[in-house]
CSV table of C-alpha atoms and ligand atoms in Angstrom, one decimal:
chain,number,residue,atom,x,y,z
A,1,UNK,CA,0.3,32.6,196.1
A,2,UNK,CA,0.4,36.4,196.3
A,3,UNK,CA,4.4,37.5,196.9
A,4,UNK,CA,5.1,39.0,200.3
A,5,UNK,CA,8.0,40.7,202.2
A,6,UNK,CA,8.3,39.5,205.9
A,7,UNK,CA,10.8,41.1,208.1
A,8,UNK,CA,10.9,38.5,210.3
A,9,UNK,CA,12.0,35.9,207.7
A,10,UNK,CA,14.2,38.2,205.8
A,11,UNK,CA,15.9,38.4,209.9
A,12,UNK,CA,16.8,34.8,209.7
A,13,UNK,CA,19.0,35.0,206.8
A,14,UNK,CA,20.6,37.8,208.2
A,15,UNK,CA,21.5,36.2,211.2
A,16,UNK,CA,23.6,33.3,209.0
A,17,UNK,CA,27.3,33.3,209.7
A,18,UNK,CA,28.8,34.6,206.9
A,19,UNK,CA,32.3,35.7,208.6
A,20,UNK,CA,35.3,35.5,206.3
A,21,UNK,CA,33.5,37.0,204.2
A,22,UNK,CA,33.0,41.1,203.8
A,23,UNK,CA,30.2,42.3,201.7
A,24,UNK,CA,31.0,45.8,200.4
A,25,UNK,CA,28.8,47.9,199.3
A,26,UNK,CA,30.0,50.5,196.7
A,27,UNK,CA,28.2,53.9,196.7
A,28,UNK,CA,28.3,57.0,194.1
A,29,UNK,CA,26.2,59.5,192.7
A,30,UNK,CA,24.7,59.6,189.4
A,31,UNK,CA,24.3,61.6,186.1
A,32,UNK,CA,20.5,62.9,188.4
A,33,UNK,CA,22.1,64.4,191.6
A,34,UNK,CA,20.6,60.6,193.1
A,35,UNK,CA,22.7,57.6,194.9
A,36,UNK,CA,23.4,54.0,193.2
A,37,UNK,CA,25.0,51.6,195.2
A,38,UNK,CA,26.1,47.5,194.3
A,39,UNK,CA,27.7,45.4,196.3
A,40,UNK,CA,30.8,42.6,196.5
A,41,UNK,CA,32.2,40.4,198.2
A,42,UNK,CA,35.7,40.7,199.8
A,43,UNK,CA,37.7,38.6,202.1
A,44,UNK,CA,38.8,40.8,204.7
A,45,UNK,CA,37.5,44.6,205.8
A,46,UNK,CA,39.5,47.1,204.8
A,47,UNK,CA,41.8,49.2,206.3
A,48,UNK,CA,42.0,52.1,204.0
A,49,UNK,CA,40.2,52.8,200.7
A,50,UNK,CA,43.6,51.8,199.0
A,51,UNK,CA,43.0,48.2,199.7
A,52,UNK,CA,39.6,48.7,197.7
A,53,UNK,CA,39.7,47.3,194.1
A,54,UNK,CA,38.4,50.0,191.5
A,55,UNK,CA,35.3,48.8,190.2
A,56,UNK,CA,33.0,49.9,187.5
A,57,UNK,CA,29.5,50.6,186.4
A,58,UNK,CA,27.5,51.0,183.4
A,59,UNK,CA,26.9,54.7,182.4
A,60,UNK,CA,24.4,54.9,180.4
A,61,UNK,CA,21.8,53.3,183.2
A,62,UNK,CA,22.5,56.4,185.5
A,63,UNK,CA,22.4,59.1,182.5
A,64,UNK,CA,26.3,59.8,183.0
A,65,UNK,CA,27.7,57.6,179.5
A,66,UNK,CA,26.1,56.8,176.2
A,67,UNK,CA,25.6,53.0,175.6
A,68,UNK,CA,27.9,52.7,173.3
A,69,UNK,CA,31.1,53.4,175.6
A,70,UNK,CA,29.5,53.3,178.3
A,71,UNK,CA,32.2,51.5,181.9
A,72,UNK,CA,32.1,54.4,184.2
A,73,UNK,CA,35.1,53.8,186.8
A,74,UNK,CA,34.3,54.0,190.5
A,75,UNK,CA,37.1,54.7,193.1
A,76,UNK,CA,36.4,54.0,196.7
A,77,UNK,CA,37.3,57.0,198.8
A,78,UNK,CA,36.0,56.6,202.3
A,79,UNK,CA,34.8,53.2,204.4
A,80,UNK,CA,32.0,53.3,206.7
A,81,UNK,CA,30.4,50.3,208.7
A,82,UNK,CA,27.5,49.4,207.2
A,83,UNK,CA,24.7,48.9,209.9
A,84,UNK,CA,22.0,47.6,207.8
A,85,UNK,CA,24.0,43.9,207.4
A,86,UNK,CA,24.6,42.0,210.3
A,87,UNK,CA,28.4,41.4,210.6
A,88,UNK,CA,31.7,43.0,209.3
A,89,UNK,CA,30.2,44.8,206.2
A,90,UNK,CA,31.1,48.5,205.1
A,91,UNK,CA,29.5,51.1,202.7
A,92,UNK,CA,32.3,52.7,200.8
A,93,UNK,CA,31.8,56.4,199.1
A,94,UNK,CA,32.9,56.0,195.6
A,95,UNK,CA,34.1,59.3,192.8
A,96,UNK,CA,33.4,58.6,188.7
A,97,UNK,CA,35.6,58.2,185.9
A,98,UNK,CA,35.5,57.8,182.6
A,99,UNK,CA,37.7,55.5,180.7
A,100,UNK,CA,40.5,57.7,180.5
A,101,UNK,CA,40.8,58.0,184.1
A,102,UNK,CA,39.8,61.4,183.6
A,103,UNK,CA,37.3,62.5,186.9
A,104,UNK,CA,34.0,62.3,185.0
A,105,UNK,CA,31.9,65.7,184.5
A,106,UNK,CA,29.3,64.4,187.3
A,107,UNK,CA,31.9,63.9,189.8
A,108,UNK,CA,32.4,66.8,192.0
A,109,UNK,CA,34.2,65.5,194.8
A,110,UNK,CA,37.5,65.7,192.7
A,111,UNK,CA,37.6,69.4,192.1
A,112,UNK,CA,36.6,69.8,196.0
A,113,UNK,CA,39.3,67.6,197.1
A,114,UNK,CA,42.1,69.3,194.8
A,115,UNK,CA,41.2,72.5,196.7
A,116,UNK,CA,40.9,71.1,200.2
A,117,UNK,CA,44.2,70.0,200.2
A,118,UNK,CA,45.3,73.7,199.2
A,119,UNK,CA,43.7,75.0,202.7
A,120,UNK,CA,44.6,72.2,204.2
A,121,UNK,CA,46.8,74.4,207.1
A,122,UNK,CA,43.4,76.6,207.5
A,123,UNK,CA,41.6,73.7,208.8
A,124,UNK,CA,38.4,74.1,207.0
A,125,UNK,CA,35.6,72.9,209.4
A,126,UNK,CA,31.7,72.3,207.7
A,127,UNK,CA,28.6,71.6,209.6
A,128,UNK,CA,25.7,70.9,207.1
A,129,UNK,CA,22.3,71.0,208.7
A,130,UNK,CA,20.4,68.8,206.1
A,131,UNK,CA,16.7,69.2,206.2
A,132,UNK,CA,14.4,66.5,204.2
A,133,UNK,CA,10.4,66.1,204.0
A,134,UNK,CA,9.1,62.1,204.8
A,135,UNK,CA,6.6,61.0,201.8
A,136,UNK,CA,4.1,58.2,201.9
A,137,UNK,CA,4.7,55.8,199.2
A,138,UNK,CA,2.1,58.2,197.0
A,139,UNK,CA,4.1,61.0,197.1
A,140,UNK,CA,1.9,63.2,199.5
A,141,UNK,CA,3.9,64.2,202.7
A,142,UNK,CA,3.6,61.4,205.8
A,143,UNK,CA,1.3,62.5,208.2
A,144,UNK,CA,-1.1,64.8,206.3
A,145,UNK,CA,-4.6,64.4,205.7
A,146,UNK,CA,-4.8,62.7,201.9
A,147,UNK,CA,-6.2,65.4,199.9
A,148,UNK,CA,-6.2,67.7,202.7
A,149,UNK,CA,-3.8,69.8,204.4
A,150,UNK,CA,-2.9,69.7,208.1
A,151,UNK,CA,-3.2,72.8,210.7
A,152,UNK,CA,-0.9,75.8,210.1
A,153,UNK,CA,2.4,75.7,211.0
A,154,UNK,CA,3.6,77.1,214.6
A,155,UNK,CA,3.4,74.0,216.7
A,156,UNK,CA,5.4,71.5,214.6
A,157,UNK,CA,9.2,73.0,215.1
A,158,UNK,CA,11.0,70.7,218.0
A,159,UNK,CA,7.4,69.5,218.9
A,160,UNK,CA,6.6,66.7,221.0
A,161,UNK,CA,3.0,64.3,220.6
A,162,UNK,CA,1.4,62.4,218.1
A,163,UNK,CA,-1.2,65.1,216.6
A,164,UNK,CA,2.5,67.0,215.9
A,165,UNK,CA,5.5,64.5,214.7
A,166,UNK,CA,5.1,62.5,211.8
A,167,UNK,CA,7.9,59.5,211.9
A,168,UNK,CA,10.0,59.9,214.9
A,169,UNK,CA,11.0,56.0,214.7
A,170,UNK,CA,12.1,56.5,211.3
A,171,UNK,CA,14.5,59.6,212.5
A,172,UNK,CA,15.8,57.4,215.2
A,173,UNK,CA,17.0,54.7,213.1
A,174,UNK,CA,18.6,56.9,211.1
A,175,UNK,CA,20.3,58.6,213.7
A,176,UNK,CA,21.2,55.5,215.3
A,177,UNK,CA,22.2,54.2,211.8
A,178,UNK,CA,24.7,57.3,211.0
A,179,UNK,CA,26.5,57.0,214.3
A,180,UNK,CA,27.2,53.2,214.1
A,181,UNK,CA,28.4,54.0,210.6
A,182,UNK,CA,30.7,56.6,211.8
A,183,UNK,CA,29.4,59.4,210.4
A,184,UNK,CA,29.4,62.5,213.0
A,185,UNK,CA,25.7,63.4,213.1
A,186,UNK,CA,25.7,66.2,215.8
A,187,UNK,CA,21.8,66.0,216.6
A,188,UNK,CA,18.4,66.1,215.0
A,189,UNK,CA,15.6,68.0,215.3
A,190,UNK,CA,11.7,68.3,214.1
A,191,UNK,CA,11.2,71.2,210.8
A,192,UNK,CA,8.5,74.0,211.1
A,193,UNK,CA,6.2,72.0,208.3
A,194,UNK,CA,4.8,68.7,209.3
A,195,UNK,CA,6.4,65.5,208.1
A,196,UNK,CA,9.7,67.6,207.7
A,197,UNK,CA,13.2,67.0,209.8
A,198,UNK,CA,16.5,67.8,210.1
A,199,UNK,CA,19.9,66.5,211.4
A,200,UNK,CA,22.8,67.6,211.4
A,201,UNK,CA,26.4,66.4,210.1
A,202,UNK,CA,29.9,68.1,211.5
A,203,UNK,CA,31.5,70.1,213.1
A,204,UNK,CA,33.6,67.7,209.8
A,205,UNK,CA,36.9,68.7,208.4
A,206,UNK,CA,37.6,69.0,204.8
A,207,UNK,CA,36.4,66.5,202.0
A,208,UNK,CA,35.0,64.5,204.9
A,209,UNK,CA,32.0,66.9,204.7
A,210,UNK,CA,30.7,65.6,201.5
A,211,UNK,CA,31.5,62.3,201.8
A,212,UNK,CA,29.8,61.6,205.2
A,213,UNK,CA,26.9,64.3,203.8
A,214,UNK,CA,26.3,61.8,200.8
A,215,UNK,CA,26.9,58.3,202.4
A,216,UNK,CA,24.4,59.9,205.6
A,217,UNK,CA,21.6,60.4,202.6
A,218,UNK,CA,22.5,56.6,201.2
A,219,UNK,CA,21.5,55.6,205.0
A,220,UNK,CA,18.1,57.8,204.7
A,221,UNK,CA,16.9,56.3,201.9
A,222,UNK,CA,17.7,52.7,203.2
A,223,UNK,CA,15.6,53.4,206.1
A,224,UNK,CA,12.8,54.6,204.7
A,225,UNK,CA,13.0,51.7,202.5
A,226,UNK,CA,12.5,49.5,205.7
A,227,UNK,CA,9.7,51.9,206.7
A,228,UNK,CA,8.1,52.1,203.7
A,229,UNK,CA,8.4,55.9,203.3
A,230,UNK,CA,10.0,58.7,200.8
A,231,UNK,CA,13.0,60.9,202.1
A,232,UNK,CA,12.6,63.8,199.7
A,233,UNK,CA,15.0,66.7,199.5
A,234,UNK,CA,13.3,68.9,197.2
A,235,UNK,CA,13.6,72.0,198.6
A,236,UNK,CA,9.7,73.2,198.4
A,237,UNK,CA,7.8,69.8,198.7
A,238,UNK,CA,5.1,71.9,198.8
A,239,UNK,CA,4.1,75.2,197.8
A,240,UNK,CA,2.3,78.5,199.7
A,241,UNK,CA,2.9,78.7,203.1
A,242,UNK,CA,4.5,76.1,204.6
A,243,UNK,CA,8.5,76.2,205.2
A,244,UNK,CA,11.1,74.9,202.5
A,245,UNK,CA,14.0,72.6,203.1
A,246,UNK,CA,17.7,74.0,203.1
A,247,UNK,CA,20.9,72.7,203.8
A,248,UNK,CA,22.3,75.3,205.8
A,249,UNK,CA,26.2,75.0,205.8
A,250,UNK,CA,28.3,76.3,209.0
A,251,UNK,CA,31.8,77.1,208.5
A,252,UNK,CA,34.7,77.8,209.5
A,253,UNK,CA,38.5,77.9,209.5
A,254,UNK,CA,41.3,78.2,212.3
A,255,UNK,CA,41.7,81.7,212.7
A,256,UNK,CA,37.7,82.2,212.4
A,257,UNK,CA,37.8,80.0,215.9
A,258,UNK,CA,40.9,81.5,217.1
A,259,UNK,CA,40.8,84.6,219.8
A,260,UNK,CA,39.2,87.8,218.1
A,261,UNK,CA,37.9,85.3,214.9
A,262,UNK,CA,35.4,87.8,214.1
A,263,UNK,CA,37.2,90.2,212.3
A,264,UNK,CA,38.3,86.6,209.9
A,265,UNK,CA,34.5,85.7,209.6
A,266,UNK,CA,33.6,89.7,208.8
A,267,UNK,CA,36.3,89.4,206.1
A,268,UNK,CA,34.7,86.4,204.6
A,269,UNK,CA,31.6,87.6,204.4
A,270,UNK,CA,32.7,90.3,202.6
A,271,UNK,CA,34.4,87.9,200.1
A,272,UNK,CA,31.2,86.1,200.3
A,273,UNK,CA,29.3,89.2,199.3
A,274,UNK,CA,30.8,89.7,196.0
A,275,UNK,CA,30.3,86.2,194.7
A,276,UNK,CA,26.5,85.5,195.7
A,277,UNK,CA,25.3,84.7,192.0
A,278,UNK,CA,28.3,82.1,191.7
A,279,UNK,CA,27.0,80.5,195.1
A,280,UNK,CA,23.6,80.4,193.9
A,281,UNK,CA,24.6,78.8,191.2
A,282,UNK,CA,26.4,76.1,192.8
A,283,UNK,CA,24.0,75.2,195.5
A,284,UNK,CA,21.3,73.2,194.2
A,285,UNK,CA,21.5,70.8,191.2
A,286,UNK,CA,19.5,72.9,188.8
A,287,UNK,CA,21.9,75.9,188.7
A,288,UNK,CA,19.5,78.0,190.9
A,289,UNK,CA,15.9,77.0,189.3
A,290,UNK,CA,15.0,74.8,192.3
A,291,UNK,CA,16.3,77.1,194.8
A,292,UNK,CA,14.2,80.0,193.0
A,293,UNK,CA,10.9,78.3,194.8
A,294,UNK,CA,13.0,78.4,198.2
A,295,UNK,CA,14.7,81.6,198.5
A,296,UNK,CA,11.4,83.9,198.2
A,297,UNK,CA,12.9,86.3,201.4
A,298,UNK,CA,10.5,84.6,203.2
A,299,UNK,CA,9.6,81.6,205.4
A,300,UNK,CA,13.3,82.3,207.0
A,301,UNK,CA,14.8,82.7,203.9
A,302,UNK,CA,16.9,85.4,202.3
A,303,UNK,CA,16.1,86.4,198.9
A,304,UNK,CA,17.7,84.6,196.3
A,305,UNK,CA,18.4,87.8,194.1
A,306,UNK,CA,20.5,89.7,196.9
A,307,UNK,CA,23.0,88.8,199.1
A,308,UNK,CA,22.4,90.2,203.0
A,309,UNK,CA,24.0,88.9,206.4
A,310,UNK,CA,23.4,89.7,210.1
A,311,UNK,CA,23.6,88.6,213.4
A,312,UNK,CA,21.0,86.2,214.3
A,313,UNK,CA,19.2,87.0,211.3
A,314,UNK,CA,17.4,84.2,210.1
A,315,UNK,CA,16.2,85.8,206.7
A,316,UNK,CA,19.7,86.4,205.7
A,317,UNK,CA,22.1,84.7,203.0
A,318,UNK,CA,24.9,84.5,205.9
A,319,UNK,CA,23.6,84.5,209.8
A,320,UNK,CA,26.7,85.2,212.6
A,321,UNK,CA,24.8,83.4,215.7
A,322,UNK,CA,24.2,85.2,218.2
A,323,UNK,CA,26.7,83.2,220.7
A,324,UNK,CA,29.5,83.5,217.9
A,325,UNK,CA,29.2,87.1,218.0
A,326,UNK,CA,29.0,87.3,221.9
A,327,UNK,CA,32.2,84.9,222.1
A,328,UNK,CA,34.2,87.0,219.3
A,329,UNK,CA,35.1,83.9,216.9
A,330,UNK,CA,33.0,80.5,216.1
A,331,UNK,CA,31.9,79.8,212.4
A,332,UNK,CA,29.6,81.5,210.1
A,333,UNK,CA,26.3,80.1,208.3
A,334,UNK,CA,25.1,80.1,205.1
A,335,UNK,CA,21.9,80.0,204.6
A,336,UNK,CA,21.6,79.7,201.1
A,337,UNK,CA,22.4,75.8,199.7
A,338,UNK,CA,19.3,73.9,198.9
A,339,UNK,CA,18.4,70.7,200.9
A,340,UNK,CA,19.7,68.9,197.3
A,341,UNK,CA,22.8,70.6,196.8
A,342,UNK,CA,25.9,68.6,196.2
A,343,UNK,CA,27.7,69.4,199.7
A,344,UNK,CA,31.3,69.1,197.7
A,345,UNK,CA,30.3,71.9,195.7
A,346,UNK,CA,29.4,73.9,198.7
A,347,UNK,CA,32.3,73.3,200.9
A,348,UNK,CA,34.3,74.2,197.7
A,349,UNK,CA,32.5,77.4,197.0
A,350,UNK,CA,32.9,78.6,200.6
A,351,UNK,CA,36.8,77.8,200.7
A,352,UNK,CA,37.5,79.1,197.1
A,353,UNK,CA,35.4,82.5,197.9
A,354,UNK,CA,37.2,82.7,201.0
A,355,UNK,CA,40.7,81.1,201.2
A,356,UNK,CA,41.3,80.9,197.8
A,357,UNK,CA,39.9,81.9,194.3
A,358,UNK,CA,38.1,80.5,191.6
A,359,UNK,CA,41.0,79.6,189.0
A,360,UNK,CA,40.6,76.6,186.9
A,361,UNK,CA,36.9,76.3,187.7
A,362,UNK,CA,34.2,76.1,184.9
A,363,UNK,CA,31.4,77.3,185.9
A,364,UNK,CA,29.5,76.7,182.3
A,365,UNK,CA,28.3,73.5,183.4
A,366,UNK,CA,26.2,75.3,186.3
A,367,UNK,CA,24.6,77.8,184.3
A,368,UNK,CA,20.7,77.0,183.4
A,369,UNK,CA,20.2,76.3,180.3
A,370,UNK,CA,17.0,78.2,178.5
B,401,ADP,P1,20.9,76.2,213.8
B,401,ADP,O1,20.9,77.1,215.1
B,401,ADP,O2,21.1,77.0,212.6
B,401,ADP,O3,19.6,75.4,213.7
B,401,ADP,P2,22.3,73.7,214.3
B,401,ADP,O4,22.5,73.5,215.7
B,401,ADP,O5,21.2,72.9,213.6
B,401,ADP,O6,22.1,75.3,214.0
B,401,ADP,O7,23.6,73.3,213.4
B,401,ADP,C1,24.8,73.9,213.7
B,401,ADP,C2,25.9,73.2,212.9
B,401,ADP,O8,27.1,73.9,213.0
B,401,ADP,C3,26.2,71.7,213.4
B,401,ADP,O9,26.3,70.9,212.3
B,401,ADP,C4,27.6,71.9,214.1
B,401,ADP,O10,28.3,70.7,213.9
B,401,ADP,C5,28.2,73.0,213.2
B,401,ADP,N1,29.3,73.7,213.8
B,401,ADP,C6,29.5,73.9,215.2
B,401,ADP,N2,30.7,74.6,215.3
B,401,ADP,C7,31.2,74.7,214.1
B,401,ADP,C8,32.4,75.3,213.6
B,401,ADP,N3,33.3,75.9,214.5
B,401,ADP,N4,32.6,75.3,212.3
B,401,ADP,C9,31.8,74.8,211.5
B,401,ADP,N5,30.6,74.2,211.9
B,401,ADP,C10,30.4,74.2,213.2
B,402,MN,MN1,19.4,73.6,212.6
B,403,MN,MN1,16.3,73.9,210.3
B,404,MN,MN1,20.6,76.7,210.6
């Protein structure tokens, strides 16, 4: 008999009473910029991620340890719910390291934490508009013709109808998904290409940028598993004239919200100005190669080369909206990170450019290698 998946059956098992029993599933990210996830079983939920046993995972199956040496720690750091298992079940984002209990090289978070707590009285606020393309199972985006290419883009953006939207059921779940988790998705929206979206996570204090960020992507891919699609975050799927994917990040701190917060957000971008090839650096995982086919000043992009910001300005590096500047304090955007970019790197470069400075940070690691 040919093998088959069946939601309806796989339904009944998840309807089983399995209370007294919490099944956790632990999440991190890899050696690849990717997710990997495996699961446990505890007795109660947890409260805090203290209560959390460290666990561990084998390195050198997610390029992060040779095989030789290869228990990679995991440390639970934040709990969600996790809606995909019926019940009291969580998803729990997890940081690396290696056997030393040294934070492994991959593991970003730890750096990004260390200097959130330093700004900790400035109140650091993130909102990180993350923008993703749907696949079909063959890789070509969901929705187009195969081989073909749909019309031009102008009537995709926030459209409404089925000769426009491409996977609107799969957007809801997600959406649904994130806010039963507790993660603080702030709204959702159709992209300019066809077959891309976007969502928004924040306004999010802090480290809890990244780790909702991360555990909102786990939740993307699950759906689409369940809908039989792709969620791809490269950040031009594909190439010539149709629009890229960014992860626009909106910041801020107290005094940038506080009466007459302009003159704090001017300042920044001033910091901002001076460390644009840093940034770039920093926000996508190949040091600035994949952002190269992105930022082409262009398709409401700044260039990646220069560094410009303005009011409204959509093909800037840093955009004041329009309302902030009205209002005289609010947040600022950048425009720049890559839909792929590791958001604790990105929160971390914003508050160390502006609140801080780049001491103790090696930025070797992020420099393309030729
Ligand atoms: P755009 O106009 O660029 O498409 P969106 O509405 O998609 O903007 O996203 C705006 C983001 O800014 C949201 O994630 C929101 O939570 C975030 N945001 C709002 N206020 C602040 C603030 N004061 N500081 C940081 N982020 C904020
Ligand atoms: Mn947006
Ligand atoms: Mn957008
Ligand atoms: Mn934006």
């Amino acid at each position: 008999m040919a093998s088959r998946l069946d939601s309806l059956v796989h339904q009944r098992y998840m309807e089983l009473d399995t209370s007294g029993s919490v099944m956790v599933t632990y999440i991190w990210i890899d050696g690849t910029n990717g997710l990997r996830s495996k699961t446990r079983t505890l007795k109660s939920y947890p409260t805090s991620p203290e209560q959390l046993p460290v666990w561990n995972f084998d390195g050198s199956s997610t390029a992060q340890s040779l095989g030789h040496d290869s228990d990679i720690y995991i440390r639970p750091q934040s709990i969600f719910k996790d809606p995909f298992v019926p019940g009291n079940n969580c998803l729990v984002m997890c940081d690396t390291y290696d056997k030393d209990d040294k934070p492994h090289p991959t593991n970003y978070r730890y750096s990004c934490y260390e200097s959130m707590k330093k700004v900790d009285a400035q109140h650091p606020w993130f909102g990180i508009e993350q923008e993703y393309t749907l696949l079909d199972l063959d890789g070509y985006p969901f929705g187009w013709p195969k081989g073909g290419f749909p019309g031009a883009q102008g009537p995709y953006y926030c459209s409404v109808g089925s000769n426009r939207v491409f996977g609107r059921q799969i957007v809801e779940a997600h959406y649904k998904a994130c806010l039963y988790a507790g993660i603080d998705v702030s709204g959702t929206n159709a992209e300019v290409m066809p077959g891309q979206w976007e969502y928004q996570v924040g306004p999010t204090e802090g480290i809890a940028m990244g780790d909702q960020l991360w555990v909102s992507r786990y939740i993307l891919d699950r759906v689409c598993e369940d809908f039989g699609v792709i969620a791809c975050l490269d950040p031009k799927p594909m190439p010539g004239e149709w629009n890229g994917a960014g992860a626009h990040c909106n910041y801020s701190t107290l005094a940038m919200r506080e009466e007459g917060g302009i003159k704090v957000i001017n300042q920044a971008i001033e910091k901002l100005s001076k460390e644009h090839h840093r940034h770039i650096k920093l926000y996508d995982p190949t040091g600035g190669e994949d952002n190269k086919r992105r930022l082409t000043g262009r398709h409401e992009t700044g260039h990646i080369d220069r560094f410009n910001s303005g009011v409204a300005h959509r093909g800037a590096s840093i955009r004041i909206p329009r309302q902030i500047n009205k209002d005289g304090k609010g947040y600022l955007e950048d425009r720049r990170p890559s839909s792929n970019c590791d958001p604790y790197l990105v929160t971390e470069a914003l508050v160390r450019s502006t609140c801080l400075d780049w001491e103790n940070f090696d930025m070797e690691r992020f420099t393309p290698k030729n």
